[in-house]
XYZ file of C-alpha atoms in Angstrom:
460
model
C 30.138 5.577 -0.362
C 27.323 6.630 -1.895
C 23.845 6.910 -0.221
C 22.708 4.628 -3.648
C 25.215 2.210 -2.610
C 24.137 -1.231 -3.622
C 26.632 -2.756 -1.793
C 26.764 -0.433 1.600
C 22.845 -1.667 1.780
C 23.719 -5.404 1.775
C 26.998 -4.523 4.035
C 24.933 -2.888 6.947
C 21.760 -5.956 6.162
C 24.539 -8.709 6.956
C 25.591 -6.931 10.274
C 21.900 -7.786 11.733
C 22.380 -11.298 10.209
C 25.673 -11.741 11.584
C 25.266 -10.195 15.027
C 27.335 -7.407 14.640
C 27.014 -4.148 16.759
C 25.298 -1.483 14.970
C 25.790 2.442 15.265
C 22.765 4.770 15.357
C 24.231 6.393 12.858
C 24.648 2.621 10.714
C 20.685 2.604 12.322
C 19.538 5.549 10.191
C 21.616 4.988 7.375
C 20.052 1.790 6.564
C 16.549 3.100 7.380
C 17.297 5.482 4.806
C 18.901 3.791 1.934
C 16.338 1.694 2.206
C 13.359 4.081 2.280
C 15.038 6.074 -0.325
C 14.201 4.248 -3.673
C 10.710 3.439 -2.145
C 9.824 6.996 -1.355
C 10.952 8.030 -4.824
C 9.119 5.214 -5.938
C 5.995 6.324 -3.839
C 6.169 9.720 -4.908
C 6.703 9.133 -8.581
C 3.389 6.830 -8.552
C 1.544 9.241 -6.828
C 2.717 12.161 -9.845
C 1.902 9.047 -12.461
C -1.781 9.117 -10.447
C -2.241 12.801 -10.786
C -1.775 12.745 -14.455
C -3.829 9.255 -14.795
C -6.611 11.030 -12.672
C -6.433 14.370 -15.327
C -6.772 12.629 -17.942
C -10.551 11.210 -16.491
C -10.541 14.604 -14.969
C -10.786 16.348 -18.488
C -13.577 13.989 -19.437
C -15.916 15.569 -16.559
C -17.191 15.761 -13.270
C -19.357 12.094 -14.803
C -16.068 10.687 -15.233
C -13.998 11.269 -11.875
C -17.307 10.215 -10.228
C -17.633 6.810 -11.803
C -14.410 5.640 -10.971
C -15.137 7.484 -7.158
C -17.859 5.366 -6.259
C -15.804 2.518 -7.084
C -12.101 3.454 -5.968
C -12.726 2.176 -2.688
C -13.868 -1.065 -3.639
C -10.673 -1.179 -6.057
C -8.550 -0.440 -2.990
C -10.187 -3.092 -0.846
C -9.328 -5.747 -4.267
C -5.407 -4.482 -3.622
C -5.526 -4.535 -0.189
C -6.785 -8.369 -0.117
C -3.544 -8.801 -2.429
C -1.214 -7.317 -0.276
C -2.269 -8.766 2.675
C -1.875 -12.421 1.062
C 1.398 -11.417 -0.005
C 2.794 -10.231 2.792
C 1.914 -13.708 4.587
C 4.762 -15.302 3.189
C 7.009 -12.080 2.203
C 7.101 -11.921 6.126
C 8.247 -15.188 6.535
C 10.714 -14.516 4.235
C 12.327 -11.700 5.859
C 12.327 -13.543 9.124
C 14.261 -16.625 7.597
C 16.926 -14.635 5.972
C 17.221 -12.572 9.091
C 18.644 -16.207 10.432
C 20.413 -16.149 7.632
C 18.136 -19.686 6.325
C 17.892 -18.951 2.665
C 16.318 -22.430 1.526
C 13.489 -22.109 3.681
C 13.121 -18.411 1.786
C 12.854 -19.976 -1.281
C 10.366 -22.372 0.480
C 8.534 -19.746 1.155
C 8.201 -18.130 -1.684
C 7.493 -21.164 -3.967
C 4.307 -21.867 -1.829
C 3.281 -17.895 -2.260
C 3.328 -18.321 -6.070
C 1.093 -21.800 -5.689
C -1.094 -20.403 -2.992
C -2.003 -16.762 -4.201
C -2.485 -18.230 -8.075
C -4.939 -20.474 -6.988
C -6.513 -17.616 -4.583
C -6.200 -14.897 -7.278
C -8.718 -16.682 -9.382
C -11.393 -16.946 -6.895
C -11.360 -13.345 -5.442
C -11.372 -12.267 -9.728
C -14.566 -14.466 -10.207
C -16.110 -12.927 -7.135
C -15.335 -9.449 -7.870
C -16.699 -10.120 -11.643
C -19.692 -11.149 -10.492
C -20.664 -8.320 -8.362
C -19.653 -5.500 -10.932
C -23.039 -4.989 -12.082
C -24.331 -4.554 -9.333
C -21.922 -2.538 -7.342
C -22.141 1.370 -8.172
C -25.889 1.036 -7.162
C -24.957 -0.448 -4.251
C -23.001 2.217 -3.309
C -25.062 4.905 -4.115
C -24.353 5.994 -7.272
C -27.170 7.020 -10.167
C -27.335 6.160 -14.009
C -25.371 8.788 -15.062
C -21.915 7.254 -13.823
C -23.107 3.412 -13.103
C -22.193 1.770 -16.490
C -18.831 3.100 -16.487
C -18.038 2.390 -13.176
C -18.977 -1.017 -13.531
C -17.007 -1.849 -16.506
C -14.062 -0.213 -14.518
C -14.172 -2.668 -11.197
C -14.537 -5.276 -13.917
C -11.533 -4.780 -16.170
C -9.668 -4.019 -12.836
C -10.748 -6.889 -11.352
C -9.585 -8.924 -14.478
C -6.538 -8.068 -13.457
C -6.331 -9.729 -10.152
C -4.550 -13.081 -11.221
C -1.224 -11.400 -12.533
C -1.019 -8.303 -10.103
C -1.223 -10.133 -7.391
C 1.486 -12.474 -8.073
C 3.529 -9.637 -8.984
C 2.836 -7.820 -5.719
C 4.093 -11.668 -4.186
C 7.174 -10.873 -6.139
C 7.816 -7.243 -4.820
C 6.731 -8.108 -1.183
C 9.459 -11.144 -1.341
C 12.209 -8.917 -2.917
C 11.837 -5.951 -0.470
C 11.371 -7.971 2.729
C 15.013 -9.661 1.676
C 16.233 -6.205 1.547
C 15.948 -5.050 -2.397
C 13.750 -2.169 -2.287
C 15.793 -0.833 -5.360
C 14.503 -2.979 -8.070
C 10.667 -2.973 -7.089
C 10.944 0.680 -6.881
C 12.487 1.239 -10.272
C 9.746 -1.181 -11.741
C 7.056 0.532 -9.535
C 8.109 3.912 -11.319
C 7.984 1.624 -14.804
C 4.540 0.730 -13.885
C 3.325 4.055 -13.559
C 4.835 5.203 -16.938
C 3.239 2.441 -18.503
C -0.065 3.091 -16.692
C 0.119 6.966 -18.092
C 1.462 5.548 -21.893
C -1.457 3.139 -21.668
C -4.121 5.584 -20.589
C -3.188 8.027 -22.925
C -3.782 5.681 -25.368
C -6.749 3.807 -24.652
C -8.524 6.982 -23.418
C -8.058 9.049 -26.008
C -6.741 7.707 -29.295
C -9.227 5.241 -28.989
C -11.679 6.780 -27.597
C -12.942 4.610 -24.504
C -13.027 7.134 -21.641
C -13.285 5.355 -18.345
C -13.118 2.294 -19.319
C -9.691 2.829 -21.301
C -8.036 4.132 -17.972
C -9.188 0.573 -16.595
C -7.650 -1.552 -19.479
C -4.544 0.692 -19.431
C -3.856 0.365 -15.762
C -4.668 -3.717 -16.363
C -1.894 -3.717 -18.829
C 0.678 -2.138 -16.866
C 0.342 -4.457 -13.488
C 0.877 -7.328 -16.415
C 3.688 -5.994 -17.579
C 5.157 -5.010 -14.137
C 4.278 -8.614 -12.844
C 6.449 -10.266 -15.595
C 9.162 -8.280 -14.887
C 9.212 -8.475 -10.861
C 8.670 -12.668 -11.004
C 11.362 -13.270 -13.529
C 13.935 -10.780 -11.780
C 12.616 -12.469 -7.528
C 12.569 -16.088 -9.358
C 15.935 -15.984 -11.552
C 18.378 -12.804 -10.288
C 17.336 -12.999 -6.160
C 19.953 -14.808 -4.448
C 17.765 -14.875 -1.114
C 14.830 -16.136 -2.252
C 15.627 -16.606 -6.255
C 13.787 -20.536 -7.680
C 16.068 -21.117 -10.869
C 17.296 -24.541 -10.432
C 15.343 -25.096 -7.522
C 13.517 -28.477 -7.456
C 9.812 -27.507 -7.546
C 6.960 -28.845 -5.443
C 3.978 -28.265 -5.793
C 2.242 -30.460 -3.007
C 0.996 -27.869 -0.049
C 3.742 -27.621 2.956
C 0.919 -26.764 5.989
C 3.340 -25.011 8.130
C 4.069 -22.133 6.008
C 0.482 -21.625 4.686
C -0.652 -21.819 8.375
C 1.730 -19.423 9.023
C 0.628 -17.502 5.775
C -2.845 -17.509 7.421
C -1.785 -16.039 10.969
C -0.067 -13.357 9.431
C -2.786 -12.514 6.450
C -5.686 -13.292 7.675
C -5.842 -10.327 10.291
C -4.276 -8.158 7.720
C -6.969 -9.172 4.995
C -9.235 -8.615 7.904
C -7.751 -5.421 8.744
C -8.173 -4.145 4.893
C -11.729 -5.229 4.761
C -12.577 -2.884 8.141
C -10.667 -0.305 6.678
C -11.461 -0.108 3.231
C -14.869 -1.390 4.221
C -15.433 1.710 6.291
C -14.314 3.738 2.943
C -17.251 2.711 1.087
C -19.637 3.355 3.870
C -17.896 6.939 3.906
C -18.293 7.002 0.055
C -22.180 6.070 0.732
C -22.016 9.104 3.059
C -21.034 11.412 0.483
C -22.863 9.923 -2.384
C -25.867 12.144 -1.358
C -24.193 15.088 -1.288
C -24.344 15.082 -5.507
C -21.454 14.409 -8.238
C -19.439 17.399 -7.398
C -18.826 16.156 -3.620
C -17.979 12.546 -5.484
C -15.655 14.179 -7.808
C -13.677 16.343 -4.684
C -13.818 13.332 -2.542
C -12.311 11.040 -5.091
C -9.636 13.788 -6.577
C -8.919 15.077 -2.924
C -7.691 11.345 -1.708
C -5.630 11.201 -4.615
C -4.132 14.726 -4.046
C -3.622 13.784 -0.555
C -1.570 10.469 -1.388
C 1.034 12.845 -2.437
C 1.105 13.702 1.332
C 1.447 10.024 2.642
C 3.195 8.121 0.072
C 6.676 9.181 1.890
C 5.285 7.394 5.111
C 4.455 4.397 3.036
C 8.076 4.325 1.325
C 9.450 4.871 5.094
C 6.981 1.647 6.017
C 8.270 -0.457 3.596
C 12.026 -0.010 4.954
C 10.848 -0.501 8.720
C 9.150 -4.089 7.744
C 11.932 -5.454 6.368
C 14.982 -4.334 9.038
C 12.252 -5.457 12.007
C 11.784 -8.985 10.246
C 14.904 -9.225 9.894
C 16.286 -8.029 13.708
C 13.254 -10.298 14.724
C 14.832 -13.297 12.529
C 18.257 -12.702 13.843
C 16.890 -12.365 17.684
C 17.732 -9.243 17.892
C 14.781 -7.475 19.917
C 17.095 -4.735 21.371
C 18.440 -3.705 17.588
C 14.567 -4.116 16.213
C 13.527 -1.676 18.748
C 15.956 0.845 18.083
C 15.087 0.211 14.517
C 11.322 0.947 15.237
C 11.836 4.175 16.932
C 14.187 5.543 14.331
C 11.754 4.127 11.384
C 8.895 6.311 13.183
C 10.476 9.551 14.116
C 11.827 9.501 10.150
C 8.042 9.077 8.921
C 6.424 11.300 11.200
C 8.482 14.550 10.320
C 8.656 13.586 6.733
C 4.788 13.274 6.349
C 4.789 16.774 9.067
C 6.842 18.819 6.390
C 4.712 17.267 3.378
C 1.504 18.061 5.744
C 2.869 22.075 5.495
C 3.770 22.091 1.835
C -0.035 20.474 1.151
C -1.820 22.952 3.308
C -0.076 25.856 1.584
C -0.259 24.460 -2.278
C -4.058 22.961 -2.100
C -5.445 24.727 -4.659
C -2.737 24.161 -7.234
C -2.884 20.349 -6.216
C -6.885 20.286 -7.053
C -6.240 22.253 -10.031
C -3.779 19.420 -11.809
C -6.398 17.366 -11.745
C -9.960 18.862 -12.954
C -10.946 22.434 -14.534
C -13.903 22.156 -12.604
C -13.530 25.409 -10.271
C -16.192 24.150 -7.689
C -14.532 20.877 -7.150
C -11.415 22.469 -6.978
C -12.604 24.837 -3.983
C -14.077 22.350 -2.101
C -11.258 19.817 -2.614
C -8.591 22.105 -1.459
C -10.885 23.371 1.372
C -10.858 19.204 2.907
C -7.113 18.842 1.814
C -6.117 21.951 4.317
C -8.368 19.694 7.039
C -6.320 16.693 6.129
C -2.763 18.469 6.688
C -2.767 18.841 10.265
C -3.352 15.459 10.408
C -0.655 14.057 8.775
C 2.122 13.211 11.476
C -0.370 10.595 13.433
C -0.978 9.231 9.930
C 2.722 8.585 9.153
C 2.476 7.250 13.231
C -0.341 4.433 12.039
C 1.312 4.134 8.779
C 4.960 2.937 9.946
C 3.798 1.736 13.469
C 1.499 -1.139 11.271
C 4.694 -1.789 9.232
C 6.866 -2.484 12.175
C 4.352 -4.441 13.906
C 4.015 -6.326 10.876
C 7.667 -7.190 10.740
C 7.655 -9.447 13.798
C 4.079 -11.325 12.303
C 2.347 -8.669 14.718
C -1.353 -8.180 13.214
C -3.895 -9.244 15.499
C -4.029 -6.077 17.692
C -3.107 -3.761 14.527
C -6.351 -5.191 13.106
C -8.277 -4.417 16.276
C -6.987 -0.869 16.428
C -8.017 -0.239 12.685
C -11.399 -1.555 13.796
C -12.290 0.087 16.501
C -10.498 3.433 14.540
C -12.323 3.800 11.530
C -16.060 2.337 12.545
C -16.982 3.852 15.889
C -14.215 6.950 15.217
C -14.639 7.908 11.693
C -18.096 6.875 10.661
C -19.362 7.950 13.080
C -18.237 11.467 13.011
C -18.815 11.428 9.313
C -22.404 10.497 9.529
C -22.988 13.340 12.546
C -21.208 15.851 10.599
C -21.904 15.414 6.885
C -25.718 16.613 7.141
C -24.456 20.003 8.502
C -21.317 20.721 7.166
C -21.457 18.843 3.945
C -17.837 17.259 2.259
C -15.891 19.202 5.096
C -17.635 17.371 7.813
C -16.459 13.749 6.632
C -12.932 15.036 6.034
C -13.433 16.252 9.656
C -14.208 13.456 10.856
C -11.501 11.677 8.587
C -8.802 14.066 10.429
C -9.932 13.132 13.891
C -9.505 9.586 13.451
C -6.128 9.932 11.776
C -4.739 11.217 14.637
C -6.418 9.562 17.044
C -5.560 5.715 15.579
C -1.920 7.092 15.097
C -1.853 7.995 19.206
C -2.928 4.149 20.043
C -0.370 2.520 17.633
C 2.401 4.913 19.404
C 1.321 3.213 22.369
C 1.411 -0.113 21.087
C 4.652 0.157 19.602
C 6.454 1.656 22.749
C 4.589 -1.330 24.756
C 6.947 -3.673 22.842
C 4.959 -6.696 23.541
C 5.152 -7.288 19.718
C 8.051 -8.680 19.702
C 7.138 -11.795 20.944
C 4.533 -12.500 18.141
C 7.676 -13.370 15.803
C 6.018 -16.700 13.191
């Protein structure tokens, strides 16, 4: 059959449900069907990103900067999404794993209730701060209007992306990767269409690649809730008998799994705009490489996302089944794919760095100084797919307590730190030192958590 086999994915899914014995080589072959669309998926985004970041990249060094001092802050908005989705998506997985599809539904019905009513108050919150937030961070009047209006319209945005990343989270965790995948590579077409046309036919720079990226999480959230809620025989709602009074025991479930994770992406992404406070001092250019080099270096780890993706939802599902001996085979394969995927794409980035920089600004000194932190980055890269695919699996079996510990501990007194003793002297290369060094080092501890195995008793 063919590696796109619809129906060889949901054969080898219903062996862990079922309890049947499992091949490495039926091991790896799921891993990868599954990874497949999501790495293509991945990747494609990451290309749709490149050209989305030209497009502000022709507009000037002004331009990348003001939505630089704010991307972290944007990712932190996303994170906070994904982490509330994945509170019941994992739930979700588990339940099917034991083969209980009403109490997927279940599941999902309180996501939808929950995360509408949450979406709202993290939108008004973020709206209010907008103002305020480039100078916060450091940045000067040249670049703080736009990059206001940016978090704004983004921000706007919360209420239907985040029920649409609900949507994805449920369908992948139940084992269809294929379908948010194909609408995550829709999204980013739209997001490019969109751009193109609020940027520059009309004329609104910045804030046009904000209203154009709004408008294509809308149109991808309409699309993923109507094919999870109608199409999805795991988890779909269509003649389901709704309720919409609270059922505790999943939200409190919800909680133990999110909260850490929303924790987690709050240290993490929290630590990025302390690093982005580092660099603001070093002047626009080191803005515009910093903020054009993480985007050329998500090329790099998008394949170790895709891989991640895969990992969560065979692990929930061994985990649901009771399968710990299957879920740690599972693990180990899942890692050694990542690691020497991300390795090769680590050697292809170190050697093409100044091409990658060049896609995305004409500026030659951000260009230089980007590819010079990108070459730091690539010998970092197989620890990264480590942390990466080691905080998926742990996440399958409602593991994310000690994951948010180890991101802690990782980023403030590892990262930071070296990026506030090395930035003074060596400038941009310094933090991306320092940023290279931790990579590796919180990839190393999750190895060792992972191997442990105690995880597997954390199953919700």
């Amino acid at each position: 059959m063919s590696i796109f086999s619809k129906e060889q994915e949901q054969r080898l899914l219903e062996m862990i449900r079922l309890g049947q014995e499992m091949t490495s080589r039926d091991k790896f072959n799921l891993i990868v069907r599954l990874s497949i669309p999501s790495v293509l998926a991945q990747i494609t985004s990451t290309l749709m990103f490149f050209i989305d970041a030209a497009m502000v990249g022709k507009l000037g060094a002004e331009a990348s900067a003001a939505i630089g001092i704010v991307e972290t802050s944007t990712w932190l908005m996303f994170g906070l999404s994904a982490a509330l989705a994945m509170g019941f998506s994992v739930q979700a997985a588990q339940f099917i794993g034991a083969n209980d599809m009403k109490q997927a539904k279940n599941v999902y019905r309180q996501g939808i209730i929950c995360i509408s009513l949450l979406s709202f108050v993290l939108m008004a919150i973020c709206l209010a701060i907008s103002p305020f937030l480039p100078y916060w961070l450091g940045g000067n009047e040249d670049i703080a209007s736009d990059a206001s209006w940016y978090f704004g319209i983004c921000a706007a945005s919360l209420p239907l992306m985040m029920i649409g990343r609900l949507s994805s989270s449920m369908l992948k965790c139940s084992g269809n990767i294929r379908i948010p995948s194909i609408i995550s590579i829709l999204t980013c077409v739209n997001d490019v269409i969109f751009n193109y046309i609020f940027i520059y036919i009309f004329g609104l720079g910045v804030i046009g690649a904000a209203i154009g990226s709004g408008l294509a999480y809308a149109v991808a959230c309409c699309i993923e809730t109507w094919y999870a809620a109608s199409r999805s025989k795991e988890i779909g709602l269509v003649g389901e008998r709704w309720n919409f009074r609270p059922e505790w025991h999943y939200i409190k479930n919800a909680a133990k799994i999110s909260l850490p994770m929303a924790a987690q992406y709050v240290m993490i992404d929290g630590a990025q705009i302390v690093s982005t406070m580092i660099v603001a001092p070093l002047g626009t250019i080191a803005i515009a490489a910093n903020t054009l080099g993480i985007t050329a270096e998500s090329l790099c780890y998008m394949p170790g996302h895709g891989i991640s993706e895969a990992a969560t939802t065979v692990v929930g599902q061994s985990i649901g089944a009771g399968r710990n001996k299957l879920c740690m085979s599972f693990a180990r394969i899942s890692l050694a794919f990542g690691m020497i995927v991300m390795a090769l794409m680590g050697v292809i980035m170190f050697f093409t760095a100044v091409p990658l920089m060049s896609l995305l600004t004409p500026v030659d000194e951000i260009i230089q100084l980007g590819a010079g932190c990108l070459r730091i980055e690539a010998f970092a890269e197989p620890f990264f797919a480590a942390a990466i695919v080691s905080n998926a699996i742990l996440l399958g079996a409602g593991d994310t307590v000690k994951p948010a510990i180890i991101s802690l501990c990782s980023m403030w007194f590892v990262r930071l730190t070296l990026a506030a003793a090395l930035a003074p002297q060596y400038g941009l290369y310094g933090v991306w030192i320092g940023m290279a060094i931790e990579l590796t080092v919180r990839g190393i501890v999750f190895l060792l958590r992972v191997f442990k195995g105690n995880w597997m008793k954390k199953a919700i």
